[in-house]
XYZ file of C-alpha atoms in Angstrom:
762
model
C 0.000 0.000 0.000
C 2.882 2.355 0.728
C 4.308 1.678 -2.734
C 0.922 2.395 -4.344
C 0.609 5.580 -2.302
C 3.952 6.873 -3.553
C 3.043 5.894 -7.107
C -0.218 7.853 -6.968
C 1.593 10.824 -5.416
C 4.157 10.864 -8.234
C 1.356 10.638 -10.813
C -0.342 13.629 -9.167
C 2.969 15.509 -9.145
C 3.331 14.860 -12.888
C -0.244 15.966 -13.588
C 0.216 19.138 -11.540
C 2.863 20.345 -13.992
C 0.211 21.163 -16.591
C -2.353 22.705 -14.242
C -0.350 24.437 -11.523
C 2.983 25.420 -13.062
C 2.069 26.532 -16.578
C 2.180 30.226 -15.643
C 5.255 30.034 -13.407
C 7.318 27.987 -15.871
C 7.003 30.456 -18.771
C 8.293 33.450 -16.801
C 11.852 33.140 -18.302
C 10.319 34.361 -21.559
C 9.913 37.922 -20.296
C 11.704 38.522 -16.960
C 15.055 39.787 -18.285
C 13.430 41.671 -21.166
C 11.073 43.487 -18.795
C 13.800 44.179 -16.224
C 16.212 45.747 -18.732
C 13.486 47.574 -20.669
C 14.428 51.122 -19.602
C 15.360 51.407 -15.943
C 18.834 49.822 -16.085
C 21.302 48.943 -18.835
C 23.598 45.971 -19.189
C 27.266 47.049 -19.040
C 30.555 45.278 -19.696
C 31.229 44.888 -15.958
C 28.257 42.478 -15.759
C 27.271 43.896 -12.353
C 23.715 44.502 -13.570
C 23.085 41.019 -14.981
C 24.741 39.340 -11.994
C 22.681 41.442 -9.586
C 19.438 40.637 -11.417
C 20.277 36.921 -11.390
C 20.962 37.072 -7.649
C 17.622 38.818 -7.066
C 15.796 36.226 -9.208
C 17.417 33.319 -7.369
C 16.633 34.566 -3.867
C 13.133 35.710 -4.812
C 12.318 32.256 -6.219
C 13.820 30.648 -3.117
C 12.122 32.773 -0.472
C 8.626 33.309 -1.938
C 7.535 30.184 -3.878
C 9.784 27.682 -2.070
C 9.864 28.778 1.564
C 6.661 30.795 1.850
C 4.248 28.809 -0.330
C 5.611 25.249 -0.448
C 6.585 24.956 3.222
C 4.153 27.320 5.010
C 1.121 28.601 3.090
C 0.226 25.228 1.545
C -0.357 23.922 5.072
C -3.127 26.509 5.606
C -5.586 24.436 3.617
C -9.325 24.230 4.178
C -10.189 20.517 3.943
C -7.553 20.206 1.232
C -8.642 23.369 -0.605
C -6.497 26.454 -1.064
C -6.838 30.037 -2.242
C -7.988 33.373 -0.874
C -11.487 32.167 -0.014
C -10.091 29.086 1.731
C -8.133 31.333 4.110
C -11.158 33.583 4.642
C -13.354 30.544 5.284
C -10.936 29.214 7.903
C -10.848 32.582 9.661
C -14.666 32.904 9.618
C -15.088 29.450 11.169
C -12.660 30.125 14.000
C -13.806 33.693 14.691
C -17.169 35.425 14.223
C -16.011 37.868 11.577
C -18.284 36.916 8.676
C -20.764 39.555 7.523
C -23.234 36.897 6.288
C -25.915 36.789 9.020
C -27.394 33.341 8.224
C -24.990 31.347 10.375
C -26.593 28.360 12.161
C -25.434 26.016 14.883
C -26.375 23.184 12.520
C -23.577 24.215 10.158
C -20.974 23.279 12.746
C -22.187 19.671 12.606
C -20.963 19.276 9.023
C -18.132 16.795 8.572
C -16.147 19.394 6.596
C -16.582 21.993 9.353
C -13.434 21.079 11.249
C -12.739 22.848 14.517
C -10.179 21.578 16.981
C -11.364 21.544 20.611
C -9.223 23.912 22.666
C -8.665 24.631 26.331
C -10.684 27.578 27.616
C -7.663 29.856 28.076
C -6.511 29.351 24.454
C -10.043 29.718 23.154
C -10.147 33.304 24.408
C -7.394 34.683 22.236
C -6.954 38.434 22.567
C -6.571 38.803 18.806
C -9.759 36.801 18.254
C -11.707 38.848 20.803
C -10.416 42.098 19.305
C -11.438 41.031 15.786
C -14.906 39.895 16.876
C -15.557 43.077 18.850
C -15.057 45.601 16.008
C -17.425 45.420 13.052
C -15.189 47.789 11.081
C -12.494 45.094 11.115
C -14.977 42.604 9.644
C -15.597 44.998 6.754
C -11.865 45.635 6.328
C -11.191 41.886 6.242
C -13.874 41.363 3.598
C -12.481 44.247 1.513
C -9.008 42.705 1.768
C -10.349 39.364 0.501
C -12.276 41.084 -2.312
C -9.141 43.018 -3.289
C -7.150 39.795 -3.534
C -9.948 38.195 -5.552
C -10.081 41.125 -7.971
C -6.320 41.032 -8.459
C -6.571 37.318 -9.329
C -9.175 38.236 -11.949
C -6.814 40.956 -13.201
C -4.036 38.386 -13.408
C -6.385 36.218 -15.465
C -6.680 39.112 -17.888
C -2.972 40.026 -18.072
C -1.228 36.629 -17.961
C -2.580 35.338 -21.309
C -1.623 38.618 -23.002
C 1.968 38.823 -21.741
C 2.621 35.055 -22.023
C 1.440 34.600 -25.598
C 2.907 37.947 -26.717
C 6.325 37.069 -25.235
C 6.300 33.628 -26.865
C 5.320 34.982 -30.289
C 7.888 37.801 -30.032
C 10.569 35.199 -30.817
C 9.723 35.862 -34.455
C 11.665 39.143 -34.234
C 14.945 37.277 -34.739
C 13.671 35.664 -37.949
C 12.138 38.619 -39.804
C 12.741 42.295 -40.400
C 11.645 44.927 -37.891
C 8.849 46.211 -40.149
C 7.399 42.760 -40.724
C 7.764 41.874 -37.051
C 5.873 45.002 -35.986
C 2.849 44.054 -38.078
C 2.960 40.298 -37.445
C 3.354 39.753 -33.691
C 0.216 41.551 -32.503
C -2.192 39.926 -35.050
C -0.735 36.460 -34.390
C -1.025 36.992 -30.630
C -4.643 38.157 -30.946
C -5.495 35.170 -33.165
C -4.059 32.712 -30.609
C -5.941 34.449 -27.778
C -9.258 34.318 -29.674
C -8.752 30.582 -30.313
C -7.849 30.024 -26.656
C -10.982 31.714 -25.311
C -13.217 30.187 -28.010
C -12.226 26.688 -26.855
C -13.108 27.307 -23.205
C -16.678 26.022 -23.465
C -15.375 22.536 -24.326
C -13.770 22.295 -20.867
C -10.199 21.676 -19.777
C -10.711 17.911 -19.433
C -10.952 17.442 -23.224
C -7.482 18.836 -23.910
C -5.973 18.618 -20.431
C -4.282 15.280 -21.073
C -1.637 17.060 -23.149
C -0.983 19.889 -20.657
C 1.507 18.035 -18.447
C 3.623 16.702 -21.365
C 3.824 20.205 -22.872
C 4.968 21.827 -19.620
C 7.355 18.943 -18.942
C 8.832 19.342 -22.435
C 9.168 23.085 -21.827
C 10.901 22.604 -18.460
C 13.325 20.086 -19.961
C 13.960 22.478 -22.863
C 14.831 25.477 -20.707
C 16.940 23.265 -18.411
C 18.930 21.928 -21.375
C 19.349 25.437 -22.820
C 20.453 26.704 -19.409
C 23.065 23.999 -18.973
C 24.326 24.525 -22.538
C 24.741 28.278 -22.053
C 26.394 27.871 -18.655
C 29.078 25.476 -19.876
C 29.436 27.220 -23.237
C 29.744 30.841 -22.106
C 30.352 31.228 -18.350
C 30.779 28.145 -16.085
C 31.402 30.414 -13.090
C 28.005 32.086 -13.269
C 27.039 30.305 -10.033
C 29.041 32.953 -8.156
C 26.317 35.466 -9.022
C 23.939 33.616 -6.686
C 25.679 35.248 -3.729
C 23.516 37.888 -1.943
C 26.489 40.258 -2.161
C 25.667 40.878 -5.821
C 22.245 42.218 -4.840
C 23.889 44.857 -2.667
C 26.397 45.716 -5.399
C 23.530 45.990 -7.891
C 21.511 48.393 -5.732
C 24.632 50.403 -4.828
C 25.462 50.978 -8.492
C 21.988 51.452 -9.973
C 20.337 53.185 -6.963
C 16.773 54.328 -7.758
C 16.876 52.793 -11.240
C 17.704 49.416 -9.705
C 14.810 49.761 -7.288
C 12.428 50.534 -10.154
C 13.734 47.524 -12.092
C 12.456 45.245 -9.308
C 9.058 45.567 -10.995
C 10.451 43.399 -13.792
C 12.328 40.975 -11.525
C 9.194 40.087 -9.569
C 7.704 38.574 -12.747
C 9.834 35.496 -12.050
C 7.280 34.440 -9.408
C 4.093 34.999 -11.413
C 1.928 31.942 -10.998
C 3.214 31.064 -7.515
C -0.256 31.692 -6.089
C -1.558 28.897 -8.343
C 0.266 26.359 -6.162
C -2.043 27.310 -3.301
C -5.185 28.069 -5.329
C -5.105 24.679 -7.129
C -4.261 22.679 -4.024
C -7.691 21.024 -4.021
C -7.064 19.285 -7.346
C -3.878 17.607 -6.107
C -2.199 17.109 -2.752
C 0.307 18.948 -0.619
C 2.995 16.312 -1.151
C 2.468 16.162 -4.930
C 2.802 19.936 -5.368
C 5.816 20.007 -3.049
C 7.606 17.257 -5.009
C 6.815 18.781 -8.414
C 8.119 22.221 -7.463
C 11.129 21.189 -5.398
C 12.524 18.555 -7.753
C 11.410 19.721 -11.210
C 10.124 23.275 -11.557
C 12.493 25.084 -9.194
C 15.747 23.560 -10.578
C 14.577 24.076 -14.192
C 13.822 27.762 -13.598
C 17.126 28.401 -11.816
C 19.060 26.747 -14.662
C 17.100 28.758 -17.245
C 17.862 32.106 -15.583
C 21.502 31.181 -14.981
C 21.891 30.138 -18.619
C 20.465 33.416 -19.927
C 22.717 35.400 -17.575
C 25.771 33.353 -18.651
C 25.039 34.106 -22.307
C 24.471 37.836 -21.733
C 27.648 38.118 -19.623
C 29.674 37.297 -22.763
C 27.518 39.155 -25.340
C 27.498 42.820 -24.514
C 26.643 43.644 -28.128
C 23.119 42.236 -27.540
C 22.118 45.135 -25.284
C 19.216 46.132 -27.569
C 17.909 42.548 -27.855
C 17.967 41.274 -24.268
C 15.430 38.485 -24.052
C 14.940 34.767 -23.954
C 15.387 33.883 -27.622
C 18.810 35.531 -28.057
C 20.320 32.786 -25.879
C 18.710 30.001 -27.932
C 21.059 28.435 -30.533
C 19.822 29.171 -34.045
C 19.443 25.498 -35.172
C 16.791 24.812 -32.512
C 15.189 28.260 -32.371
C 12.041 27.305 -34.330
C 11.491 24.196 -32.217
C 11.875 26.184 -29.008
C 9.493 28.840 -30.400
C 6.812 26.208 -31.032
C 7.185 24.674 -27.557
C 7.149 28.152 -25.979
C 3.873 29.083 -27.701
C 2.263 25.824 -26.571
C 3.541 26.329 -23.016
C 2.211 29.914 -22.950
C -1.217 28.664 -24.039
C -1.182 26.059 -21.245
C -0.157 28.690 -18.695
C -2.918 31.002 -19.889
C -5.462 28.175 -19.707
C -4.615 27.517 -16.076
C -5.138 31.130 -15.001
C -8.395 31.423 -16.998
C -9.784 28.297 -15.312
C -8.710 29.720 -11.957
C -10.580 32.944 -12.731
C -13.790 30.987 -13.415
C -13.355 29.119 -10.148
C -12.796 32.189 -7.976
C -15.774 34.035 -9.508
C -17.962 31.025 -8.735
C -16.703 31.123 -5.139
C -17.418 34.866 -4.911
C -20.928 34.287 -6.227
C -21.635 31.516 -3.714
C -20.712 33.845 -0.818
C -22.974 36.621 -2.097
C -20.081 38.784 -3.291
C -20.693 38.697 -7.052
C -23.776 39.166 -9.277
C -25.448 36.013 -10.559
C -23.792 34.562 -13.673
C -24.412 31.331 -15.532
C -22.044 28.570 -14.386
C -21.689 25.522 -16.652
C -20.210 22.266 -15.357
C -18.025 21.088 -18.268
C -17.149 17.644 -16.908
C -19.425 15.004 -15.406
C -16.495 13.124 -13.848
C -14.117 15.865 -12.702
C -15.598 18.111 -10.036
C -14.791 21.814 -10.176
C -14.211 22.223 -13.919
C -16.580 25.021 -14.844
C -17.156 27.551 -17.604
C -18.771 30.995 -17.255
C -19.735 32.382 -20.696
C -20.104 36.057 -19.709
C -16.752 36.164 -17.914
C -15.026 34.274 -20.730
C -15.991 36.806 -23.427
C -15.379 39.723 -21.057
C -11.833 38.466 -20.437
C -11.240 37.840 -24.142
C -12.233 41.375 -25.159
C -10.104 42.983 -22.445
C -7.170 40.657 -23.143
C -7.131 41.586 -26.836
C -7.525 45.272 -25.928
C -4.487 45.047 -23.618
C -2.434 43.352 -26.345
C -3.327 45.959 -28.971
C -3.101 48.892 -26.560
C 0.256 48.108 -24.918
C 2.039 46.216 -27.727
C 5.174 45.655 -25.620
C 6.345 43.475 -22.756
C 7.345 46.425 -20.576
C 3.846 47.838 -20.003
C 2.266 44.392 -19.736
C 4.935 43.367 -17.217
C 4.321 46.446 -15.074
C 0.589 45.719 -14.967
C 0.996 41.992 -14.334
C 3.654 42.502 -11.651
C 1.457 44.794 -9.566
C -1.498 42.376 -9.745
C 0.668 39.392 -8.767
C 2.297 41.150 -5.836
C -1.032 42.491 -4.514
C -2.429 38.936 -4.384
C 0.671 37.710 -2.544
C 0.422 40.507 0.029
C -3.228 39.625 0.688
C -2.265 35.944 1.130
C 0.499 36.936 3.576
C -1.913 39.007 5.708
C -4.591 36.286 5.778
C -2.045 33.551 6.550
C -0.835 35.598 9.531
C -4.384 35.541 10.921
C -4.639 31.800 10.239
C -1.423 31.212 12.220
C -3.015 32.890 15.256
C -6.695 31.919 15.010
C -6.528 28.461 13.399
C -3.082 27.105 14.230
C -3.180 28.726 17.712
C 0.451 29.825 17.537
C 1.819 32.822 19.457
C 1.051 36.199 17.850
C 4.795 36.918 17.805
C 5.320 34.074 15.321
C 2.591 35.430 13.055
C 4.106 38.909 13.307
C 7.536 37.572 12.276
C 5.958 35.823 9.279
C 4.119 39.020 8.315
C 7.141 41.295 8.690
C 9.618 39.016 6.906
C 7.626 38.088 3.826
C 5.501 41.238 3.897
C 8.562 43.508 3.741
C 9.940 41.621 0.710
C 6.594 41.810 -1.089
C 6.097 45.444 -0.107
C 9.483 46.298 -1.654
C 8.466 44.701 -4.941
C 4.967 46.208 -4.751
C 6.382 49.715 -4.325
C 8.621 49.184 -7.383
C 5.533 48.225 -9.412
C 3.377 51.023 -8.028
C 5.908 53.684 -9.062
C 5.239 52.662 -12.658
C 1.597 53.669 -12.412
C 1.632 55.618 -15.670
C 3.553 52.879 -17.517
C 0.889 50.187 -17.286
C 0.433 49.616 -13.544
C -2.742 51.729 -13.644
C -4.643 48.944 -15.395
C -4.918 46.380 -12.534
C -5.606 49.198 -10.056
C -8.439 50.555 -12.201
C -9.834 47.072 -12.795
C -9.599 46.211 -9.080
C -11.407 49.420 -8.044
C -14.217 48.663 -10.481
C -14.581 45.010 -9.454
C -14.289 45.704 -5.707
C -17.014 48.351 -6.046
C -19.297 45.923 -7.881
C -18.670 43.076 -5.437
C -18.998 45.194 -2.305
C -22.215 46.865 -3.524
C -23.720 43.458 -4.301
C -22.652 42.038 -0.933
C -23.882 45.123 0.967
C -27.298 45.011 -0.718
C -27.556 41.251 -0.073
C -26.927 41.822 3.653
C -29.473 44.663 3.795
C -32.114 42.566 2.035
C -31.576 39.742 4.518
C -31.901 42.114 7.469
C -35.111 43.546 5.971
C -36.551 40.028 5.552
C -35.534 39.157 9.093
C -37.314 42.176 10.580
C -40.421 41.757 8.424
C -40.923 38.012 8.620
C -44.376 36.735 9.592
C -45.091 34.519 12.576
C -46.065 30.876 12.236
C -49.365 31.601 13.982
C -50.324 33.908 11.092
C -49.761 31.079 8.611
C -51.793 28.582 10.659
C -54.655 31.053 10.957
C -55.033 31.237 7.179
C -58.020 29.164 6.190
C -61.491 29.093 4.598
C -62.840 31.464 7.261
C -60.641 34.191 5.761
C -61.408 33.220 2.187
C -58.061 31.480 1.717
C -58.143 28.370 -0.497
C -55.630 25.504 -0.707
C -55.094 24.610 -4.367
C -53.600 21.336 -5.691
C -49.859 21.153 -6.245
C -46.599 21.962 -4.488
C -45.525 25.517 -3.782
C -41.769 26.033 -3.351
C -41.288 29.411 -1.650
C -37.661 30.518 -1.924
C -36.286 32.680 0.844
C -32.977 33.586 2.464
C -34.435 33.071 5.943
C -33.653 29.931 7.915
C -36.716 30.364 10.156
C -40.014 32.207 10.078
C -42.368 32.973 7.199
C -40.862 35.340 4.589
C -42.550 38.638 3.746
C -42.783 37.778 0.041
C -45.120 34.879 0.875
C -47.407 37.128 2.909
C -47.442 39.553 -0.024
C -48.338 36.644 -2.329
C -51.231 35.438 -0.145
C -52.518 38.964 0.413
C -52.840 39.635 -3.307
C -53.850 36.105 -4.340
C -55.814 34.480 -1.474
C -54.730 30.913 -2.183
C -51.692 28.766 -1.712
C -50.757 25.210 -2.557
C -51.781 22.032 -0.762
C -48.153 21.231 -0.008
C -46.010 24.204 0.948
C -42.211 24.112 1.183
C -40.103 27.053 2.352
C -36.725 26.574 0.642
C -33.565 28.338 1.787
C -30.435 27.911 -0.323
C -27.489 29.086 1.740
C -23.717 29.073 1.579
C -21.642 27.636 4.390
C -17.991 28.650 5.038
C -16.642 25.258 3.962
C -15.342 24.245 0.509
C -17.765 21.349 -0.023
C -20.893 20.038 1.642
C -21.245 16.257 1.210
C -24.514 15.389 -0.587
C -25.553 13.243 2.391
C -25.422 16.354 4.629
C -26.819 18.915 2.218
C -30.522 18.894 3.126
C -31.950 20.034 6.462
C -35.677 19.259 6.499
C -38.338 19.965 9.113
C -42.026 20.717 9.560
C -43.616 24.142 9.721
C -46.692 23.741 11.905
C -48.633 20.538 12.589
C -48.707 17.499 10.318
C -52.127 18.279 8.859
C -50.932 21.641 7.494
C -48.544 19.927 5.028
C -45.957 22.704 5.324
C -42.234 22.056 5.482
C -38.939 23.866 5.645
C -35.896 22.738 3.645
C -32.471 24.337 3.989
C -30.115 23.374 1.150
C -26.477 24.002 2.056
C -23.608 24.507 -0.386
C -19.904 25.141 0.113
C -18.042 27.945 -1.624
C -16.577 25.533 -4.219
C -19.778 23.581 -4.856
C -21.555 24.011 -8.177
C -25.249 24.549 -7.490
C -26.465 22.823 -10.662
C -25.177 19.476 -9.451
C -28.529 17.708 -9.897
C -30.556 17.301 -13.084
C -33.812 18.383 -11.473
C -33.822 20.357 -8.242
C -37.572 19.811 -7.930
C -37.304 15.993 -8.094
C -34.361 15.943 -5.692
C -36.200 18.115 -3.179
C -39.372 15.982 -3.296
C -37.293 12.839 -2.731
C -35.783 14.414 0.366
C -39.253 15.402 1.611
C -40.566 11.857 1.206
C -37.548 10.528 3.123
C -38.160 13.008 5.924
C -41.838 12.035 6.166
C -40.922 8.359 6.551
C -38.267 9.125 9.143
C -40.544 11.470 11.102
C -43.337 8.910 11.380
C -40.872 6.168 12.313
C -39.372 8.385 14.995
C -42.748 9.120 16.518
C -43.580 5.412 16.567
C -40.314 4.281 18.180
C -39.695 7.325 20.385
C -43.034 8.759 21.471
C -41.354 11.505 23.497
C -38.891 12.327 20.720
C -40.818 15.365 19.599
C -40.008 17.194 22.778
C -36.305 16.532 22.803
C -35.043 14.858 19.671
C -31.397 13.864 19.948
C -29.236 15.681 17.503
C -31.980 17.583 15.736
C -31.397 21.267 15.203
C -33.526 23.718 17.163
C -35.093 26.652 15.341
C -35.358 30.270 16.427
C -39.111 29.971 16.874
C -40.340 27.571 19.517
C -43.518 26.969 17.457
C -41.559 25.354 14.652
C -40.417 21.762 14.636
C -36.756 20.831 14.624
C -34.747 20.141 11.485
C -33.243 16.801 10.526
C -30.382 16.009 8.143
C -31.717 13.876 5.300
C -29.038 12.070 3.289
C -28.685 10.943 -0.304
C -30.530 7.751 -1.173
C -30.014 4.930 -3.617
C -32.876 5.874 -5.895
C -33.343 8.669 -8.397
C -35.999 10.833 -9.921
C -39.358 11.483 -8.259
C -40.017 7.930 -7.096
C -41.812 8.063 -3.764
C -41.599 4.337 -3.051
C -40.136 3.537 0.371
C -36.363 3.430 0.479
C -33.537 3.926 2.935
C -33.158 7.092 4.963
C -29.773 8.297 6.180
C -29.928 11.017 8.800
C -26.850 12.529 10.460
C -27.226 14.094 13.880
C -25.133 16.022 16.338
C -25.974 16.066 20.016
C -26.386 19.368 21.816
C -23.508 18.532 24.139
C -20.925 17.870 21.448
C -21.491 19.103 17.902
C -18.431 17.273 16.658
C -19.782 13.838 17.578
C -22.017 12.545 14.799
C -24.244 9.524 15.021
C -25.508 8.192 11.731
C -28.746 6.266 11.804
C -29.954 4.253 8.873
C -33.554 3.109 8.887
C -34.813 0.820 6.155
C -38.422 0.313 5.262
C -39.886 -2.237 2.914
C -43.316 -2.006 1.333
C -44.774 -4.230 4.051
C -43.352 -1.995 6.787
C -45.031 1.080 5.366
C -48.389 -0.685 5.333
C -47.950 -1.466 9.039
C -47.346 2.166 9.881
C -50.166 4.446 10.958
C -52.511 5.609 8.261
C -51.057 9.100 8.689
C -47.856 8.094 6.914
C -49.742 6.660 3.929
C -51.969 9.708 3.763
C -49.072 12.182 3.910
C -47.074 10.335 1.261
C -50.181 10.103 -0.935
C -50.808 13.843 -0.554
C -47.196 14.548 -1.549
C -47.452 12.282 -4.599
C -50.766 13.814 -5.706
C -49.386 17.319 -5.211
C -46.357 16.468 -7.341
C -48.571 15.120 -10.113
C -50.691 18.282 -9.961
C -47.619 20.415 -10.641
C -44.979 22.441 -8.843
C -44.814 26.239 -8.662
C -41.554 28.060 -7.868
C -42.370 31.238 -5.915
C -39.427 33.659 -6.045
C -39.110 37.223 -4.913
C -38.494 39.849 -7.605
C -36.780 42.493 -5.541
C -36.257 46.204 -6.047
C -34.020 47.890 -3.476
C -34.529 51.510 -2.499
C -32.623 53.529 0.072
C -34.438 55.229 2.940
C -35.182 58.910 2.978
C -32.310 60.890 4.351
C -29.713 58.331 3.271
C -26.314 59.595 2.186
C -25.566 60.233 -1.471
C -23.102 57.337 -1.517
C -25.720 54.889 -0.207
C -28.318 56.121 -2.694
C -25.881 55.764 -5.587
C -24.854 52.265 -4.456
C -28.374 50.891 -3.925
C -30.738 52.894 -6.146
C -28.484 52.873 -9.183
C -25.609 50.421 -8.729
C -27.358 47.374 -7.261
C -30.574 47.727 -9.276
C -28.587 48.125 -12.498
C -26.616 44.947 -11.728
C -29.775 43.044 -10.769
C -31.548 43.977 -14.012
C -28.610 43.040 -16.218
C -27.459 39.822 -14.550
C -28.883 36.331 -14.335
C -31.826 35.759 -12.045
C -32.157 33.107 -9.370
C -34.404 31.084 -11.696
C -31.408 30.421 -13.990
C -29.198 28.964 -11.260
C -32.111 26.828 -10.029
C -33.073 25.681 -13.548
C -36.677 26.761 -12.965
C -39.024 25.953 -15.889
C -40.490 29.293 -17.094
C -44.032 27.844 -17.042
C -43.678 27.036 -13.312
C -42.224 30.368 -12.195
C -44.182 32.813 -10.014
C -42.370 36.046 -9.147
C -43.584 38.196 -6.282
C -42.574 41.834 -6.530
C -40.913 43.164 -3.392
C -39.658 46.677 -2.663
C -36.915 46.699 -0.025
C -36.507 50.054 1.701
C -33.168 49.772 3.481
């Protein structure tokens, strides 16, 4: 078994080359060219090239190797990585989330891991300080949104600079005039093809990603070794930190500004953490330490060795000048393929992080398509894909050189790394329970290095660095406005919800009729009767024979197992035929994971009915104190029960097995799984109430299902500030009108949709 384990780990390490390291491995194409663009010049003393090589070596060693591979990768959330994974961990260990729909039941999830701590360690001063100040909660969310927006900006800039740098190798094979008019059109054509193929999904062409990146890494390693032994075998001396000091002493402010080009050697390092969920910690560690890191060091040393003996190539510093002419066309072809693979990885990552933002209520609704039935997490978002393509082509045509693209990409990359450093410092204190001094040392050491590089990129604001800043400001504004309005709508619903007694009082005496069918009332509330339903009944005095209040909520975990997804309970007595169903998703779950949400929900209801009747029969006093069930806010409502996934599909209401997970009130981490099996004969022996309730559910399903959704319009209160009015009255309502509705994500048939207009005055 140990041999098989190592074999599978090595296979994962090989596969990670194509997904994780595509962006990082192609950085030798443009690092030296961007660094020597204008700020510094290569002289015959070689102090500049040796200093740059020393900076590249130590930057690659400290940031990707020490920081990410040995520290940050350990801050995983159930094996998942990325900005939202860190935020999720922090929100679970401290009450800093702005989403107000947190339930005790969420802590019973198997993926909701919290280590039991002694009382004195549980009351961390940092934790108490964070929980006490709401302004810090907002600042933390803005920090996460900033990091997310910079990842999206990287998804825009990486394809442009990667493909452009690879295609620019044509400059050594054609005249300057022809090169000027050929590189940009060829780059744009490759980018259009790349984005046009996204809807097919990565899994269809992903099998060739790892071989391409492996071929590229072997190519740059071989070229590096050739140039080292051919031109300067003693280039290893430049790895000494002393050359960094000599470089800064000679170049002064120009050398500091050139750091904006040097930092491009670590573009794509964040992908090691973001894509952790697709592989394993050991696999990514092996792939980087034993393949990617040595190949990159050899590539940069080889280029520096060549340039140290060719001072006449000052005007043509770049990757391709160090490639021997007989193999230049082969290397060009491999470089273009590798740049496409690197671009594909960052585009897929952009889709993933937007889906996570949407699940946490931080991004407007967009259509998410699951491109693979076998591989979880491979998604495609049409609107974002074409938006990225248009901007990517605009950047290529507008900048037309590596210098400006490098300045923009460098600032985006370093901003993401600084956000990761800050969040990891909080994880060290809150989740790993280490001394704050250790977290402060981590923050100061890596933060100071990243701040130095960030300042060098920021100084080039007018030379391209303005683009990611402008894009981040726009996206942060959109995401924060959407999140703010979502919170305000929830608070409005919470304060205007109707009591259960009001629902039970509705009857023929008031002229209210119960019509055949099932009514699915969607709400963000986890308890109580939503205001949109009272508005519906007031204007149309009838509601369905079977009524289900459905709440689809996000939980701060990456995935919710299907067996723990549905919380089902009664609303009122049995004869009222009203239920509540809370459907829980993690921030990396795709909501369209079932063919028919309606059929799945009805199956869970039928399972709950069987379990509820069985429980009453075997535990007559269970209604008063049901072990492990989840208490509601209202004492009039019944408790909720976890209903698991069953071994049948579709809308079949025949008796089957019920799997219910529970957590006792004394210890939420202890789960007892009970499996109760019923055969057809057992159901007949049950009380007639079970048969009648199942028959009513079946007849209601055959009569038809109506999806009752709120169609909201948000309006600010009188006397609100101008900023609030602009954000809600114009910003949020414009986004709501021009984005996908909830009916799209739920796959609601148009003929079954009922929208109830609601005006939220917040």
